[in-house]
Amino acid sequence: NNGGEAARPKVAVVVFLLNGNKVLLGRRRSSVGRNTFGLPGGHLEFGESFEECAAREVKEETGLDLDIHKIEYLTATNNVHSSPHPLHIVTILMRAIQADPHQNPQNLEPEKCEGWDWYDWDNLPRPLFGPLETMAQNGFNPFPPAPHN
Ligand code: 8DG
Ligand code: MG
Ligand code: MG
């Protein structure tokens, strides 16, 4: 399914994993967005909820366990990529926190990622993956509003 007559959009679920004022990012080795910094996440599997997919992909890619009661839907994007091959992907963006904030991310899919690290939202690494750069430029912020006193 590479964009021919019968191609259909795909669904991805990606995760803003928050730790204090930091977010987890890794430099991509996948062909789409190679060398850019992206979020953990991947394709929705048949029968999965967004939350299940978020927890599964984060576990597969980083070894980190999410607090399943604190995985939240934030927004969705609809992106058509033409290179390196045609790809139409609807991406569901979730927010999550770790079950154990002291767990360290592991690079469990090194063929797809150079490694995971925490970055300040106000000092993001560049280049960001295109759809994420667009969101950042549009003023999107994945952090919950500060509680007022
Ligand atoms: P899978 O085989 O594990 O299911 O997929 P993956 O290899 O982990 O897929 P991915 O490229 O990491 O993510 C799937 C798609 O999600 C990707 O092709 C484009 C879309 N996507 C966005 N924004 C982001 C982002 O910030 N990070 C990631 N990883 N994917 C994103 O639209
Ligand atoms: Mg992935
Ligand atoms: Mg994956």
Coordinates of N, CA and C and ligand atoms in Angstrom, one line a residue:
N1 N 0.9 -1.2 0.0 CA 0.0 0.0 0.0 C 0.9 1.2 0.0
N2 N 1.3 1.7 -1.2 CA 2.2 2.8 -1.3 C 1.6 4.0 -2.0
G3 N 0.4 4.2 -2.0 CA -0.2 5.4 -2.6 C -0.9 5.1 -4.0
G4 N -1.0 3.8 -4.3 CA -1.6 3.5 -5.6 C -3.1 3.7 -5.5
E5 N -3.8 3.2 -6.5 CA -5.3 3.3 -6.6 C -6.0 3.0 -5.4
A6 N -5.6 1.9 -4.7 CA -6.4 1.3 -3.6 C -5.9 1.8 -2.3
A7 N -4.9 2.8 -2.3 CA -4.4 3.2 -1.0 C -5.4 3.9 -0.1
R8 N -5.3 3.8 1.2 CA -6.1 4.4 2.1 C -5.3 5.1 3.2
P9 N -5.8 6.1 3.8 CA -5.0 6.8 4.9 C -4.7 5.7 6.0
K10 N -3.7 6.0 6.8 CA -3.3 5.2 7.9 C -3.5 6.0 9.2
V11 N -3.6 5.3 10.3 CA -3.8 6.0 11.6 C -2.6 5.7 12.5
A12 N -2.0 6.8 13.0 CA -0.9 6.7 13.9 C -1.3 7.3 15.3
V13 N -0.7 6.8 16.3 CA -0.9 7.3 17.7 C 0.5 7.7 18.2
V14 N 0.7 8.9 18.5 CA 2.0 9.3 19.1 C 1.8 10.0 20.4
V15 N 2.9 10.1 21.2 CA 2.7 10.4 22.6 C 3.6 11.5 23.1
F16 N 3.0 12.6 23.6 CA 3.8 13.5 24.4 C 4.0 13.0 25.8
L17 N 5.1 12.3 26.0 CA 5.4 11.8 27.4 C 6.1 12.9 28.2
L18 N 5.4 13.3 29.2 CA 5.9 14.5 30.0 C 6.6 14.0 31.3
N19 N 7.7 14.8 31.6 CA 8.4 14.5 32.8 C 8.8 15.9 33.3
G20 N 8.1 16.4 34.4 CA 8.4 17.8 34.8 C 8.0 18.7 33.6
N21 N 9.0 19.6 33.2 CA 8.7 20.5 32.0 C 9.4 19.9 30.8
K22 N 9.7 18.6 30.8 CA 10.4 18.0 29.6 C 9.5 17.0 28.9
V23 N 9.9 16.8 27.6 CA 9.1 15.9 26.8 C 10.2 15.0 26.1
L24 N 9.7 13.7 25.9 CA 10.6 12.7 25.4 C 10.6 12.7 23.8
L25 N 11.8 12.9 23.3 CA 12.0 12.9 21.8 C 13.2 12.0 21.4
G26 N 13.1 11.5 20.2 CA 14.2 10.8 19.6 C 14.5 11.1 18.2
R27 N 15.7 11.1 17.7 CA 16.0 11.4 16.3 C 15.7 10.2 15.5
R28 N 14.9 10.4 14.4 CA 14.4 9.3 13.6 C 15.4 8.8 12.7
R29 N 15.4 7.4 12.6 CA 16.1 6.8 11.5 C 15.2 6.2 10.4
S30 N 13.9 6.2 10.7 CA 12.9 5.8 9.7 C 13.0 6.7 8.5
S31 N 12.5 6.1 7.3 CA 12.6 6.9 6.1 C 11.8 8.1 6.1
V32 N 10.6 8.1 6.7 CA 9.8 9.3 6.8 C 10.3 10.2 7.9
G33 N 10.8 11.3 7.6 CA 11.4 12.3 8.6 C 12.7 11.9 9.1
R34 N 13.5 11.2 8.3 CA 14.9 10.7 8.8 C 15.7 11.9 9.3
N35 N 16.3 11.7 10.4 CA 17.2 12.7 11.1 C 16.5 13.8 11.9
T36 N 15.2 13.7 11.8 CA 14.4 14.8 12.6 C 14.0 14.2 13.9
F37 N 13.7 15.1 14.9 CA 13.3 14.7 16.2 C 11.8 14.5 16.3
G38 N 11.4 13.3 16.7 CA 10.0 13.0 16.8 C 9.6 12.3 18.1
L39 N 8.3 12.1 18.3 CA 7.8 11.5 19.5 C 7.8 10.0 19.4
P40 N 7.7 9.3 20.5 CA 7.4 7.9 20.4 C 6.0 7.6 19.9
G41 N 5.8 6.6 19.2 CA 4.5 6.3 18.7 C 4.5 5.4 17.4
G42 N 3.4 5.0 17.0 CA 3.4 4.2 15.8 C 1.9 3.9 15.3
H43 N 1.7 2.9 14.6 CA 0.4 2.7 13.9 C -0.6 2.0 14.8
L44 N -1.8 2.4 14.8 CA -2.9 1.8 15.5 C -3.1 0.4 14.9
E45 N -3.2 -0.6 15.8 CA -3.5 -1.9 15.4 C -5.0 -2.2 15.5
F46 N -5.4 -3.2 14.8 CA -6.9 -3.5 14.7 C -7.4 -3.8 16.1
G47 N -8.5 -3.1 16.5 CA -9.2 -3.3 17.7 C -8.6 -2.5 18.9
E48 N -7.5 -1.8 18.7 CA -6.9 -1.1 19.8 C -7.7 0.3 20.1
S49 N -7.6 0.6 21.4 CA -8.0 2.0 21.8 C -6.8 2.9 21.6
F50 N -7.0 4.2 21.5 CA -5.8 5.1 21.4 C -4.9 5.0 22.6
E51 N -5.5 4.8 23.8 CA -4.7 4.7 25.0 C -3.8 3.4 25.0
E52 N -4.5 2.3 24.5 CA -3.7 1.0 24.4 C -2.6 1.1 23.4
C53 N -2.8 1.8 22.3 CA -1.8 1.9 21.3 C -0.7 2.8 21.9
A54 N -1.0 3.9 22.6 CA 0.0 4.8 23.1 C 0.9 4.0 24.1
A55 N 0.3 3.2 25.0 CA 1.1 2.5 26.0 C 1.9 1.4 25.3
R56 N 1.4 0.7 24.3 CA 2.1 -0.3 23.7 C 3.3 0.2 22.9
E57 N 3.1 1.3 22.1 CA 4.2 1.8 21.3 C 5.3 2.4 22.2
V58 N 4.9 3.1 23.3 CA 5.9 3.6 24.2 C 6.7 2.5 24.8
K59 N 6.0 1.4 25.2 CA 6.7 0.3 25.8 C 7.7 -0.4 24.8
E60 N 7.2 -0.6 23.5 CA 8.0 -1.2 22.5 C 9.2 -0.4 22.1
E61 N 9.1 0.9 22.1 CA 10.2 1.8 21.6 C 11.1 2.2 22.7
T62 N 10.6 2.3 23.9 CA 11.5 2.9 25.0 C 11.6 2.0 26.3
G63 N 10.7 1.0 26.4 CA 10.7 0.2 27.6 C 9.9 0.9 28.8
L64 N 9.5 2.1 28.6 CA 8.8 2.8 29.7 C 7.4 2.4 29.8
D65 N 6.9 2.3 31.1 CA 5.5 2.0 31.4 C 4.8 3.3 31.6
L66 N 3.6 3.5 31.0 CA 2.8 4.6 31.2 C 1.8 4.4 32.3
D67 N 1.4 5.5 33.0 CA 0.3 5.5 34.0 C -1.0 5.5 33.1
I68 N -1.6 4.3 33.1 CA -2.7 4.1 32.2 C -3.9 5.0 32.5
H69 N -4.0 5.4 33.7 CA -5.1 6.3 34.1 C -4.9 7.7 33.7
K70 N -3.7 8.0 33.2 CA -3.3 9.4 32.9 C -2.8 9.5 31.4
I71 N -3.5 8.8 30.6 CA -3.2 8.9 29.1 C -4.4 9.6 28.6
E72 N -4.1 10.8 28.0 CA -5.2 11.7 27.5 C -5.1 12.0 26.0
Y73 N -6.2 12.1 25.4 CA -6.3 12.6 24.0 C -6.1 14.1 24.0
L74 N -5.2 14.6 23.1 CA -5.0 16.0 23.0 C -5.6 16.6 21.7
T75 N -5.1 16.0 20.5 CA -5.6 16.6 19.3 C -5.2 15.6 18.2
A76 N -5.6 15.9 16.9 CA -5.3 15.0 15.8 C -4.8 15.9 14.7
T77 N -4.0 15.3 13.8 CA -3.5 16.0 12.6 C -3.8 15.1 11.4
N78 N -3.9 15.7 10.2 CA -4.1 15.0 9.0 C -3.0 15.4 8.0
N79 N -2.1 14.6 7.7 CA -0.9 14.9 6.9 C -0.7 14.1 5.7
V80 N -0.5 14.7 4.6 CA -0.2 14.0 3.4 C 1.3 14.3 3.0
H81 N 2.1 13.2 3.1 CA 3.5 13.3 2.7 C 3.7 12.7 1.3
S82 N 4.5 13.4 0.5 CA 4.8 12.9 -0.8 C 6.2 12.2 -0.9
S83 N 7.1 12.5 0.0 CA 8.4 11.8 -0.1 C 8.8 11.3 1.3
P84 N 9.5 10.2 1.4 CA 10.2 9.5 0.3 C 9.2 8.6 -0.5
H85 N 8.0 8.5 0.0 CA 6.9 7.8 -0.7 C 5.6 8.4 -0.3
P86 N 4.5 8.2 -1.1 CA 3.2 8.8 -0.8 C 2.7 8.2 0.6
L87 N 2.3 9.0 1.5 CA 1.8 8.6 2.7 C 0.7 9.6 3.2
H88 N -0.4 9.1 3.5 CA -1.5 9.9 4.1 C -1.8 9.3 5.5
I89 N -1.5 10.1 6.5 CA -1.6 9.6 7.8 C -2.4 10.5 8.7
V90 N -3.3 10.0 9.4 CA -4.1 10.7 10.5 C -3.4 10.3 11.8
T91 N -2.9 11.3 12.5 CA -2.1 11.1 13.7 C -2.9 11.6 14.9
I92 N -3.1 10.7 15.8 CA -3.7 11.0 17.1 C -2.6 11.3 18.1
L93 N -2.7 12.5 18.7 CA -1.6 12.9 19.7 C -2.1 12.8 21.1
M94 N -1.4 12.0 21.9 CA -1.8 11.8 23.3 C -0.8 12.4 24.2
R95 N -1.3 12.6 25.4 CA -0.4 13.1 26.5 C -0.4 12.0 27.6
A96 N 0.8 11.8 28.1 CA 1.0 10.7 29.2 C 2.1 11.1 30.1
I97 N 2.0 10.4 31.3 CA 3.1 10.5 32.2 C 3.5 9.1 32.6
Q98 N 4.8 9.0 33.1 CA 5.3 7.6 33.4 C 4.7 7.1 34.7
A99 N 4.5 5.8 34.7 CA 4.1 5.1 35.9 C 5.1 5.3 37.0
D100 N 6.4 5.2 36.7 CA 7.5 5.4 37.6 C 8.5 6.5 37.0
P101 N 8.4 7.7 37.5 CA 9.2 8.8 36.9 C 10.7 8.6 36.9
H102 N 11.2 7.5 37.7 CA 12.6 7.3 37.7 C 13.1 6.3 36.7
Q103 N 12.1 5.6 36.0 CA 12.5 4.7 34.9 C 13.3 5.5 33.8
N104 N 14.3 4.9 33.2 CA 15.0 5.6 32.1 C 14.6 5.0 30.8
P105 N 14.5 5.8 29.7 CA 14.2 5.3 28.4 C 15.3 4.5 27.8
Q106 N 15.0 3.4 27.2 CA 16.0 2.6 26.5 C 15.7 2.7 25.0
N107 N 16.7 2.6 24.2 CA 16.5 2.6 22.7 C 16.3 1.2 22.2
L108 N 15.0 0.8 22.3 CA 14.7 -0.6 22.0 C 14.5 -0.9 20.5
E109 N 14.4 0.1 19.7 CA 14.3 -0.1 18.2 C 15.4 0.8 17.5
P110 N 16.6 0.4 17.7 CA 17.7 1.3 17.2 C 17.8 1.4 15.7
E111 N 17.1 0.5 15.0 CA 17.0 0.7 13.5 C 16.1 1.9 13.2
K112 N 15.2 2.3 14.1 CA 14.2 3.3 13.8 C 14.6 4.7 14.5
C113 N 15.5 4.6 15.5 CA 15.7 5.8 16.3 C 17.1 5.8 16.8
E114 N 17.7 7.0 16.9 CA 19.1 7.1 17.4 C 19.2 7.1 18.9
G115 N 18.1 7.3 19.6 CA 18.1 7.3 21.1 C 17.1 8.3 21.6
W116 N 16.6 8.1 22.8 CA 15.6 8.9 23.4 C 16.3 9.8 24.5
D117 N 15.7 11.1 24.6 CA 16.2 11.9 25.6 C 15.1 12.9 26.0
W118 N 15.2 13.6 27.1 CA 14.2 14.6 27.6 C 14.7 15.9 27.2
Y119 N 13.7 16.7 26.7 CA 14.0 18.1 26.2 C 13.0 19.0 26.7
D120 N 13.5 20.2 27.1 CA 12.6 21.3 27.5 C 11.7 21.8 26.4
W121 N 10.4 21.9 26.6 CA 9.5 22.4 25.6 C 10.0 23.8 25.0
D122 N 10.6 24.6 25.9 CA 11.0 25.9 25.4 C 12.4 25.9 24.7
N123 N 13.0 24.7 24.6 CA 14.3 24.6 24.0 C 14.4 23.3 23.3
L124 N 13.5 23.1 22.3 CA 13.4 21.9 21.6 C 14.6 21.7 20.6
P125 N 15.0 20.4 20.4 CA 16.0 20.1 19.5 C 15.5 20.3 18.0
R126 N 16.4 20.7 17.1 CA 16.0 20.8 15.7 C 17.0 20.0 14.9
P127 N 16.5 19.6 13.7 CA 15.2 19.8 13.1 C 14.2 18.9 13.8
L128 N 13.0 19.4 14.1 CA 11.9 18.6 14.5 C 11.2 17.9 13.3
F129 N 10.6 16.8 13.6 CA 9.8 16.1 12.5 C 8.7 17.1 12.0
G130 N 8.5 17.2 10.7 CA 7.7 18.2 10.1 C 6.4 18.5 10.8
P131 N 5.6 17.5 11.0 CA 4.2 17.7 11.6 C 4.4 18.3 13.0
L132 N 5.4 17.9 13.7 CA 5.6 18.4 15.1 C 6.1 19.9 15.0
E133 N 7.0 20.2 14.1 CA 7.4 21.6 13.9 C 6.2 22.5 13.6
T134 N 5.4 22.0 12.8 CA 4.2 22.8 12.4 C 3.3 23.1 13.7
M135 N 3.1 22.1 14.5 CA 2.4 22.2 15.7 C 3.0 23.2 16.6
A136 N 4.4 23.1 16.8 CA 5.1 24.0 17.7 C 5.0 25.5 17.2
Q137 N 5.1 25.6 15.9 CA 5.0 27.0 15.3 C 3.6 27.6 15.4
N138 N 2.6 26.7 15.5 CA 1.2 27.2 15.7 C 0.9 27.4 17.1
G139 N 1.9 27.3 18.0 CA 1.7 27.6 19.4 C 1.1 26.5 20.3
F140 N 1.1 25.3 19.7 CA 0.6 24.2 20.4 C 1.5 23.9 21.6
N141 N 0.9 23.6 22.8 CA 1.7 23.2 24.0 C 1.0 22.0 24.6
P142 N 1.8 20.9 24.8 CA 1.2 19.7 25.3 C 1.0 19.6 26.8
F143 N 1.5 20.6 27.5 CA 1.4 20.6 29.0 C 0.1 21.0 29.5
P144 N -0.4 20.4 30.5 CA -1.7 20.8 31.1 C -1.6 22.2 31.7
P145 N -2.7 23.0 31.6 CA -2.6 24.3 32.2 C -2.2 24.3 33.6
A146 N -1.4 25.3 34.0 CA -1.0 25.4 35.4 C -2.2 25.6 36.3
P147 N -2.3 24.9 37.4 CA -3.4 25.2 38.3 C -3.3 26.6 38.9
H148 N -4.4 27.3 39.0 CA -4.2 28.6 39.7 C -4.6 28.5 41.2
N149 N -4.0 29.3 42.0 CA -4.2 29.2 43.4 C -5.2 30.3 43.9
Ligands
8DG1 P1 5.0 0.7 13.9 O1 5.5 -0.2 12.9 O2 5.6 0.6 15.3 O3 3.5 0.7 14.0 O4 5.3 2.2 13.4 P2 6.5 3.1 13.6 O5 7.6 2.7 12.7 O6 6.9 3.2 15.1 O7 5.9 4.5 13.1 P3 6.4 6.0 13.2 O8 7.0 6.4 11.9 O9 7.2 6.2 14.5 O10 5.0 6.7 13.5 C1 3.9 6.5 12.6 C2 3.5 7.8 11.9 O11 3.1 8.8 12.8 C3 4.6 8.5 11.1 O12 4.9 7.9 9.9 C4 4.0 9.9 10.9 C5 3.1 10.0 12.2 N1 3.7 11.1 13.1 C6 3.3 12.4 13.1 N2 4.0 13.0 14.1 C7 4.8 12.2 14.6 C8 5.8 12.3 15.7 O13 6.0 13.3 16.3 N3 6.5 11.1 16.0 C9 6.3 9.9 15.3 N4 7.0 8.9 15.7 N5 5.3 9.8 14.4 C10 4.6 10.9 14.0 O14 2.4 12.8 12.4
MG2 MG 7.6 4.9 16.1
MG3 MG 6.6 1.7 16.7

